[in-house]
Amino acid sequence: MSFQSIANQYVCDVPVYEPGRPIEEVARELGLKPSGIIKLASNENALGPSPKALAAMRKALTSSHLYPDGGGFYLRQALAKKLGVRMENIILGTGSNEIIEFLFHTFVAPGDEIVAGDRAFVIYKIMAQMFQARCLEVPFIGHTHDLKAMRAAITGKTKLVFIANPNNPTGTRVKNAELTAFIKSLPAHVVCVLDEAYIEFLDDPPPSIEYALKHNVVVLRTFSKIVGLAGLRIGYGVAQPECIALFQRVRQPFNVNSLALAGGLAAVNDTGHIRKTKALTRRGLAYFEREFTRLKLEFVPSCANFMLVNVGDGDKVFRGLQQRGVIVRPMRAYKMPAWVRVTVGLPAENRRFIAALEREM
Ligand SMILES: *Cc1c(COP(=O)(O)O)cnc(C)c1O
């Protein structure tokens, strides 16, 4: 008997998400030492976790036998204070990715539509398939979201429209004024999702929290990037209380674990780590731009902590770099087979990547 024949057909058809390859896996496969491998494949924080979060998690370990605070009281309170909103405006998730799932559970039924960019974060499209919804993929222009075309793609069946700003994998942003105009133009039956996983890297972010308080907007943020807690799986959403209350119904009672709650709470105000991360990222991006220019490689100027570079044959260069102990991300899944995406690492890691790339070209 075949499980596939019993399973829901749409589940069998869901494309498999290919994450950045873990260091240990590559080490096992290639017979390399894990310590000799660097991973610049998942936009992780090269400086490591927020030190304040680490200390708080060590303390929290001793209470691991207790269920976490399912309501995430202290973390939501701290986030509300920081953002100038109420606790009722905030939902926590096992990574901001889980909140994307809440959005589908809450708003999307089979046959509904969502709108996303064709080079936007691929999870939106995968999730649409999981919920038997149609994903209208609107072509990017100039490596960024085409907001006018996205507005035009909205129909009576559209429930969600996703804007990753800055976007992954392109690293591009939309202009604040264009985003404001887009949000004001949306019909009342559509929820706009602003995925702001990299928003802290912008010097002039849009007033997205204001949008969330006034419009049908859900803002998604994460502890995975700027404060370096990707392994904990914690993120949050900001929206009007009525919307957040719906998300509270669809989540599991203890969706966020106690270490993530403790680490997140300490990281919210770890301004030192955030400042260092931004400075390291800025220097790393400038270095990549100089080196890609020297190597005559096309690249996409980035507003986040990673960069797209055109290497001719992305899969081949990905494999070649991997042999040299440098893990990057090939971009075939984004229909950009000539490109790889590289995350900003420590200066020595960035130099090692460039040296390995130079040999591969
Ligand atoms: C990394 C990333 C996230 C974060 O996901 P988490 O589940 O919070 O780790 C969300 N959206 C985009 C576009 C990302 O690149």
Coordinates of C-alpha atoms and ligand atoms in Angstrom, one line a residue:
M1 CA 0.0 0.0 0.0
S2 CA 1.3 3.4 -0.8
F3 CA 1.0 6.3 1.5
Q4 CA 0.9 8.7 -1.4
S5 CA -2.3 7.1 -2.6
I6 CA -4.0 7.7 0.8
A7 CA -2.5 11.2 1.3
N8 CA -4.2 14.4 0.2
Q9 CA -3.1 15.0 -3.3
Y10 CA -2.2 18.7 -2.7
V11 CA 0.2 17.6 0.0
C12 CA 2.0 15.3 -2.5
D13 CA 2.3 18.3 -4.8
V14 CA 3.7 20.7 -2.3
P15 CA 7.2 21.6 -3.4
V16 CA 10.0 20.8 -0.9
Y17 CA 11.7 23.8 0.6
E18 CA 15.5 23.5 0.3
P19 CA 17.2 25.3 3.2
G20 CA 20.8 26.3 3.3
R21 CA 22.9 23.2 3.9
P22 CA 24.0 22.7 7.5
I23 CA 27.7 22.6 8.1
E24 CA 27.6 19.1 9.7
E25 CA 25.8 17.6 6.6
V26 CA 28.3 19.0 4.2
A27 CA 31.2 17.9 6.4
R28 CA 29.8 14.3 6.4
E29 CA 29.2 14.2 2.7
L30 CA 32.5 15.6 1.6
G31 CA 34.6 14.1 4.4
L32 CA 35.7 17.5 5.6
K33 CA 36.1 18.7 9.2
P34 CA 33.1 20.8 10.4
S35 CA 35.5 23.4 11.8
G36 CA 36.9 23.9 8.3
I37 CA 33.6 24.8 6.8
I38 CA 31.9 28.3 6.8
K39 CA 28.2 28.7 6.2
L40 CA 27.1 31.9 4.3
A41 CA 23.9 30.3 3.1
S42 CA 21.0 31.3 5.4
N43 CA 21.5 35.0 6.3
E44 CA 22.4 34.1 9.8
N45 CA 24.2 36.5 12.1
A46 CA 27.9 36.2 11.7
L47 CA 28.5 37.6 15.2
G48 CA 26.5 34.8 16.8
P49 CA 23.6 35.1 19.2
S50 CA 22.9 38.2 21.3
P51 CA 25.2 37.8 24.4
K52 CA 22.3 39.0 26.6
A53 CA 20.0 36.4 25.1
L54 CA 22.6 33.7 25.8
A55 CA 22.9 34.6 29.5
A56 CA 19.1 34.7 29.9
M57 CA 18.7 31.3 28.2
R58 CA 21.3 29.7 30.5
K59 CA 19.2 30.9 33.4
A60 CA 16.0 29.7 31.9
L61 CA 17.4 26.2 31.3
T62 CA 16.7 25.2 34.9
S63 CA 13.0 25.7 34.4
S64 CA 12.9 23.5 31.3
H65 CA 10.6 21.0 33.0
L66 CA 7.8 23.6 33.1
Y67 CA 5.6 24.4 30.1
P68 CA 6.4 27.9 28.8
D69 CA 4.1 30.9 29.3
G70 CA 1.8 30.1 26.4
G71 CA 0.7 33.8 26.3
G72 CA 4.3 35.0 26.0
F73 CA 3.4 37.8 28.4
Y74 CA 6.8 39.4 29.2
L75 CA 8.1 39.2 25.6
R76 CA 4.9 40.7 24.2
Q77 CA 5.0 43.4 26.8
A78 CA 8.6 44.3 26.0
L79 CA 7.9 44.3 22.3
A80 CA 4.8 46.4 22.8
K81 CA 6.8 49.0 24.8
K82 CA 9.6 49.1 22.2
L83 CA 7.1 49.5 19.3
G84 CA 4.7 51.9 21.0
V85 CA 1.7 49.5 20.6
R86 CA -0.3 47.4 23.0
M87 CA 0.3 43.7 23.9
E88 CA -3.0 42.9 22.1
N89 CA -1.3 44.1 18.9
I90 CA 1.4 41.3 19.1
I91 CA 1.4 37.6 18.3
L92 CA 4.5 35.4 18.8
G93 CA 5.5 32.5 16.5
T94 CA 7.9 29.7 16.1
G95 CA 9.8 31.9 13.7
S96 CA 8.0 34.5 11.7
N97 CA 7.4 31.6 9.3
E98 CA 4.8 30.2 11.7
I99 CA 2.9 33.4 11.5
I100 CA 2.7 33.1 7.8
E101 CA 0.9 29.8 8.5
F102 CA -1.4 31.5 10.9
L103 CA -2.3 34.0 8.1
F104 CA -3.3 31.1 5.8
H105 CA -5.3 29.3 8.5
T106 CA -7.1 32.5 9.4
F107 CA -7.9 34.0 6.0
V108 CA -7.4 31.5 3.2
A109 CA -9.8 28.7 2.0
P110 CA -9.3 26.3 -0.9
G111 CA -9.7 28.2 -4.2
D112 CA -8.7 31.6 -2.7
E113 CA -5.9 33.6 -4.2
I114 CA -2.8 35.2 -2.8
V115 CA -0.5 37.7 -4.6
A116 CA 3.3 37.6 -4.3
G117 CA 6.3 38.6 -6.3
D118 CA 8.0 36.0 -8.5
R119 CA 11.4 36.6 -6.9
A120 CA 10.0 37.0 -3.4
F121 CA 10.6 34.7 -0.4
V122 CA 9.4 31.2 -1.7
I123 CA 7.6 30.2 1.5
Y124 CA 4.5 32.2 0.5
K125 CA 4.0 30.2 -2.6
I126 CA 4.7 26.9 -0.8
M127 CA 2.2 27.7 1.9
A128 CA -0.4 28.7 -0.7
Q129 CA -0.2 25.2 -2.2
M130 CA -0.5 23.6 1.3
F131 CA -3.8 25.5 1.7
Q132 CA -5.0 24.8 -1.8
A133 CA -4.9 28.4 -2.8
R134 CA -3.7 29.9 -6.0
C135 CA -0.5 32.0 -5.9
L136 CA -0.4 34.8 -8.5
E137 CA 3.3 35.4 -9.0
V138 CA 3.9 39.0 -10.2
P139 CA 7.1 39.5 -12.1
F140 CA 9.7 41.6 -10.3
I141 CA 11.1 44.7 -12.1
G142 CA 14.6 45.8 -11.4
H143 CA 15.0 42.9 -8.9
T144 CA 12.3 44.4 -6.7
H145 CA 8.5 44.1 -6.2
D146 CA 6.4 45.8 -8.9
L147 CA 3.7 47.3 -6.6
K148 CA 1.6 48.6 -9.4
A149 CA 1.4 45.2 -11.1
M150 CA 0.7 43.6 -7.7
R151 CA -2.2 45.9 -7.2
A152 CA -3.5 45.1 -10.6
A153 CA -3.2 41.3 -9.9
I154 CA -5.6 41.6 -7.0
T155 CA -9.1 40.1 -7.7
G156 CA -12.2 39.5 -5.7
K157 CA -10.7 36.2 -4.6
T158 CA -7.4 37.6 -3.3
K159 CA -7.0 37.3 0.5
L160 CA -3.4 37.9 1.1
V161 CA -0.7 40.0 -0.6
F162 CA 2.9 39.5 0.5
I163 CA 5.6 42.1 0.3
A164 CA 9.0 41.1 1.7
N165 CA 10.8 44.4 2.5
P166 CA 13.8 44.1 2.2
N167 CA 13.2 41.1 0.1
N168 CA 15.0 37.8 0.3
P169 CA 16.8 36.7 -1.9
T170 CA 17.2 39.9 -3.9
G171 CA 18.1 42.2 -0.9
T172 CA 16.1 45.0 -2.5
R173 CA 13.5 47.3 -0.8
V174 CA 10.4 49.1 -2.0
K175 CA 10.3 52.9 -1.7
N176 CA 8.4 54.1 1.4
A177 CA 6.2 56.5 -0.5
E178 CA 5.2 53.7 -3.0
L179 CA 4.5 51.3 -0.2
T180 CA 2.2 53.9 1.5
A181 CA 0.3 54.5 -1.8
F182 CA 0.0 50.7 -2.3
I183 CA -1.4 50.1 1.2
K184 CA -3.9 53.0 0.9
S185 CA -5.1 51.6 -2.5
L186 CA -5.9 48.1 -1.2
P187 CA -9.6 46.9 -1.2
A188 CA -11.1 46.0 2.2
H189 CA -11.2 42.3 1.6
V190 CA -7.4 42.0 1.3
V191 CA -4.8 41.6 4.0
C192 CA -1.3 43.0 3.2
V193 CA 1.5 41.1 4.8
L194 CA 4.7 43.1 5.3
D195 CA 7.5 40.6 5.9
E196 CA 10.2 42.6 7.6
A197 CA 12.7 40.0 8.5
Y198 CA 15.5 42.4 7.6
I199 CA 13.9 45.8 8.5
E200 CA 16.5 46.6 11.2
F201 CA 19.1 46.8 8.5
L202 CA 17.4 49.9 6.9
D203 CA 18.3 53.4 8.1
D204 CA 14.9 54.8 6.9
P205 CA 12.3 52.1 7.4
P206 CA 8.7 52.7 6.4
P207 CA 6.2 53.5 9.1
S208 CA 4.9 49.9 9.0
I209 CA 3.7 49.7 12.6
E210 CA 1.5 52.7 11.8
Y211 CA 0.1 50.9 8.8
A212 CA -0.5 47.8 11.0
L213 CA -2.5 49.9 13.5
K214 CA -4.6 51.7 10.8
H215 CA -5.0 49.3 7.9
N216 CA -5.5 45.6 7.0
V217 CA -1.8 45.1 7.4
V218 CA 0.2 42.4 9.3
V219 CA 3.8 43.2 10.0
L220 CA 6.1 40.1 10.4
R221 CA 9.4 40.4 12.2
T222 CA 12.0 37.9 13.5
F223 CA 14.7 37.3 16.0
S224 CA 16.5 35.1 13.4
K225 CA 18.6 37.8 11.7
I226 CA 19.5 41.0 13.5
V227 CA 19.8 39.5 17.0
G228 CA 21.2 36.1 15.8
L229 CA 18.6 33.7 17.3
A230 CA 17.7 31.7 14.1
G231 CA 18.1 28.4 15.9
L232 CA 15.6 29.3 18.6
R233 CA 12.8 29.8 16.1
I234 CA 11.1 32.9 17.3
G235 CA 9.4 35.8 15.5
Y236 CA 6.4 38.0 15.9
G237 CA 3.5 39.7 14.1
V238 CA 2.0 43.1 14.6
A239 CA -1.6 43.9 13.7
Q240 CA -4.9 45.2 15.0
P241 CA -6.2 43.4 18.1
E242 CA -9.1 41.8 16.2
C243 CA -6.7 40.1 13.8
I244 CA -4.2 39.1 16.6
A245 CA -7.1 37.5 18.5
L246 CA -7.8 35.3 15.4
F247 CA -4.2 34.2 15.3
Q248 CA -4.4 33.3 19.0
R249 CA -7.1 30.8 18.1
V250 CA -5.2 29.0 15.4
R251 CA -1.9 28.6 17.2
Q252 CA -0.9 25.7 19.3
P253 CA -1.1 26.4 23.1
F254 CA 2.7 26.4 23.6
N255 CA 4.0 27.3 20.1
V256 CA 7.0 29.3 21.4
N257 CA 9.4 27.4 23.7
S258 CA 10.6 28.8 27.0
L259 CA 14.2 29.3 25.9
A260 CA 13.1 31.3 22.9
L261 CA 10.9 33.4 25.2
A262 CA 13.8 34.1 27.6
G263 CA 16.3 34.7 24.8
G264 CA 14.0 36.9 22.8
L265 CA 13.1 39.0 25.9
A266 CA 16.8 39.7 26.6
A267 CA 17.5 40.4 22.9
V268 CA 14.8 42.9 22.4
N269 CA 16.9 45.6 24.0
D270 CA 20.4 44.3 23.2
T271 CA 21.2 47.5 21.3
G272 CA 24.9 46.8 21.5
H273 CA 24.6 43.6 19.5
I274 CA 22.2 45.2 17.0
R275 CA 24.6 48.1 16.4
K276 CA 27.6 45.8 16.0
T277 CA 25.6 43.6 13.6
K278 CA 24.6 46.5 11.4
A279 CA 28.1 47.9 11.3
L280 CA 29.6 44.5 10.4
T281 CA 27.0 44.0 7.7
R282 CA 27.5 47.4 6.1
R283 CA 31.3 46.8 5.9
G284 CA 30.7 43.3 4.5
L285 CA 28.4 44.5 1.8
A286 CA 30.8 47.3 0.8
Y287 CA 33.6 44.7 0.6
F288 CA 31.4 42.4 -1.6
E289 CA 30.6 45.3 -3.9
R290 CA 34.2 46.2 -4.3
E291 CA 35.3 42.6 -4.9
F292 CA 32.4 41.7 -7.3
T293 CA 33.3 44.9 -9.3
R294 CA 36.9 43.9 -9.4
L295 CA 35.9 40.4 -10.6
K296 CA 33.6 41.9 -13.2
L297 CA 30.6 40.1 -11.7
E298 CA 27.1 41.5 -11.8
F299 CA 25.5 41.9 -8.4
V300 CA 22.3 43.3 -6.9
P301 CA 23.0 46.1 -4.4
S302 CA 21.5 44.9 -1.1
C303 CA 19.7 46.5 1.8
A304 CA 19.9 43.4 4.0
N305 CA 22.7 41.1 5.2
F306 CA 23.3 39.1 2.0
M307 CA 23.9 39.7 -1.7
L308 CA 23.0 38.2 -5.0
V309 CA 25.8 37.7 -7.5
N310 CA 25.7 36.4 -11.0
V311 CA 28.3 33.7 -11.4
G312 CA 27.2 32.3 -14.7
D313 CA 26.3 28.8 -13.5
G314 CA 25.0 29.0 -9.9
D315 CA 24.7 25.3 -9.3
K316 CA 28.2 24.6 -10.5
V317 CA 29.8 27.4 -8.5
F318 CA 27.7 26.4 -5.4
R319 CA 29.2 22.9 -5.7
G320 CA 32.7 24.2 -6.3
L321 CA 32.6 26.5 -3.3
Q322 CA 31.2 23.7 -1.2
Q323 CA 34.2 21.6 -2.1
R324 CA 36.3 24.4 -0.8
G325 CA 34.4 24.5 2.5
V326 CA 32.2 27.5 1.7
I327 CA 28.4 27.0 1.7
V328 CA 26.4 29.6 -0.2
R329 CA 22.9 29.3 -1.7
P330 CA 22.2 28.5 -5.3
M331 CA 19.2 30.3 -6.8
R332 CA 17.6 27.8 -9.1
A333 CA 14.6 27.6 -6.8
Y334 CA 14.0 31.3 -7.6
K335 CA 14.4 30.8 -11.3
M336 CA 17.8 32.6 -11.2
P337 CA 20.1 29.7 -12.2
A338 CA 23.0 32.0 -13.0
W339 CA 23.1 33.4 -9.5
V340 CA 24.2 32.5 -5.9
R341 CA 23.2 34.3 -2.7
V342 CA 25.9 34.9 -0.1
T343 CA 25.4 36.0 3.4
V344 CA 27.7 38.6 5.0
G345 CA 30.1 36.8 7.3
L346 CA 33.0 37.9 9.5
P347 CA 35.6 39.8 7.5
A348 CA 37.9 36.7 7.4
E349 CA 34.9 34.6 6.1
N350 CA 34.1 37.1 3.5
R351 CA 37.7 37.1 2.3
R352 CA 37.7 33.3 2.2
F353 CA 34.5 33.3 0.1
I354 CA 35.9 35.8 -2.4
A355 CA 39.2 33.9 -2.7
A356 CA 37.3 30.6 -3.3
L357 CA 35.0 32.3 -5.7
E358 CA 37.9 33.7 -7.7
R359 CA 39.3 30.2 -8.1
E360 CA 35.9 29.0 -9.3
M361 CA 35.4 31.6 -11.9
Ligands
LIG1 C1 14.8 34.7 7.2 C2 13.5 35.2 6.8 C3 12.4 35.1 7.6 C4 12.6 34.6 9.0 O1 12.0 33.5 9.2 P1 12.0 32.9 10.7 O2 10.9 31.9 10.6 O3 11.6 34.0 11.6 O4 13.3 32.4 11.0 C5 11.2 35.6 7.2 N1 11.0 36.1 5.9 C6 12.1 36.2 5.1 C7 11.9 36.9 3.8 C8 13.3 35.8 5.5 O5 14.4 35.9 4.7

